[in-house]
Tab-separated table of C-alpha atoms and ligand atoms in Angstrom:
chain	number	residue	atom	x	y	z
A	105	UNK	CA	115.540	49.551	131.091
A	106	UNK	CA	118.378	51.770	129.289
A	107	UNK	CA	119.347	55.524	129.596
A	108	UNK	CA	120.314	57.854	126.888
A	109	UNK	CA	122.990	59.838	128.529
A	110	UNK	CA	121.968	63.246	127.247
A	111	UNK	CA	125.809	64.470	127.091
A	112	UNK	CA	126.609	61.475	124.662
A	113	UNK	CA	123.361	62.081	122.509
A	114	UNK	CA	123.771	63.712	119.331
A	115	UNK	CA	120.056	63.918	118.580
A	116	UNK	CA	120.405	61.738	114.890
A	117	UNK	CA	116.987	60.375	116.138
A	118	UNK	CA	118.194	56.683	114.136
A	119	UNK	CA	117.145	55.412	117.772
A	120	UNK	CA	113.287	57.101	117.870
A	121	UNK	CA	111.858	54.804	115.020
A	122	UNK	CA	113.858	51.730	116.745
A	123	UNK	CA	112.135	51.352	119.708
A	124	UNK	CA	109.097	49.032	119.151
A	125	UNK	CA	107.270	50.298	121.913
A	126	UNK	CA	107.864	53.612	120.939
A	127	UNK	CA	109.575	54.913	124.459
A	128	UNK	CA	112.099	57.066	122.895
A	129	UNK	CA	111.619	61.045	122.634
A	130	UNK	CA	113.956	63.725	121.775
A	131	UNK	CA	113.887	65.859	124.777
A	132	UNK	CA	111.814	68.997	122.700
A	133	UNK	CA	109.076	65.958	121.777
A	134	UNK	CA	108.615	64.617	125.240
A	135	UNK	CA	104.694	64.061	125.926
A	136	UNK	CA	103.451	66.308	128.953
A	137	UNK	CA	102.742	63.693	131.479
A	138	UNK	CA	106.387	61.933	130.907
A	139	UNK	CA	108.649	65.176	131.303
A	140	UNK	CA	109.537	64.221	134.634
A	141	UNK	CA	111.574	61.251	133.022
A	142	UNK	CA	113.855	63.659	131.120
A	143	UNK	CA	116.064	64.203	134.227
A	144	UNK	CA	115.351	60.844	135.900
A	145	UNK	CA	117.181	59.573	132.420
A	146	UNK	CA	120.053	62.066	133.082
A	147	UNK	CA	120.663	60.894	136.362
A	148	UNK	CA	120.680	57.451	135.644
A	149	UNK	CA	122.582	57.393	132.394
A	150	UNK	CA	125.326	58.533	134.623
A	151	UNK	CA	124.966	56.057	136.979
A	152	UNK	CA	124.349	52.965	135.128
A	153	UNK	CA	127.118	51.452	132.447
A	154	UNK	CA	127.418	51.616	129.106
A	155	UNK	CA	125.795	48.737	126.330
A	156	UNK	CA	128.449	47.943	124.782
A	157	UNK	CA	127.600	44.816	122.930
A	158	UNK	CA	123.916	43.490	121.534
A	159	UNK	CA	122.193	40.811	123.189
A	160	UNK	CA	119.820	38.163	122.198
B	1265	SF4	S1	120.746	57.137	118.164
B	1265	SF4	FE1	119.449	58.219	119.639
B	1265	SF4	S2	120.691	58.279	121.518
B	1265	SF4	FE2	122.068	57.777	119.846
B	1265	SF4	S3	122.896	59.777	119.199
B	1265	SF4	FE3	121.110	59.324	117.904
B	1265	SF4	S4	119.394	60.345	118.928
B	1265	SF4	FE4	121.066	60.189	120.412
């Protein structure tokens, strides 16, 4: 599972149509039953460390 750190995030949205299962929101377009994930992604993007390279 990845984070978007929310302080990093520029909101481009090049990463919404990415995600094949789409799992990504901007934080305005977050579905109802999901909003508690908004700050469980916050917390954990500061926790967890960064992608830095892609992976097969
Ligand atoms: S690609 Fe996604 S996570 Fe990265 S800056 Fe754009 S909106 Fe934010």
């Amino acid at each position: 599972m990845l984070y978007i750190n929310p302080k990093h995030c520029i909101d481009c949205y090049a990463c919404v149509p990415e995600c094949p299962v789409d799992a990504i929101f901007h934080e305005e377009d977050v579905p109802k039953e999901w909003q508690r994930f908004i700050r469980l992604n916050a917390e954990k993007a500061e926790s967890c460390p960064p992608v830095r390279e892609e992976t097969a």
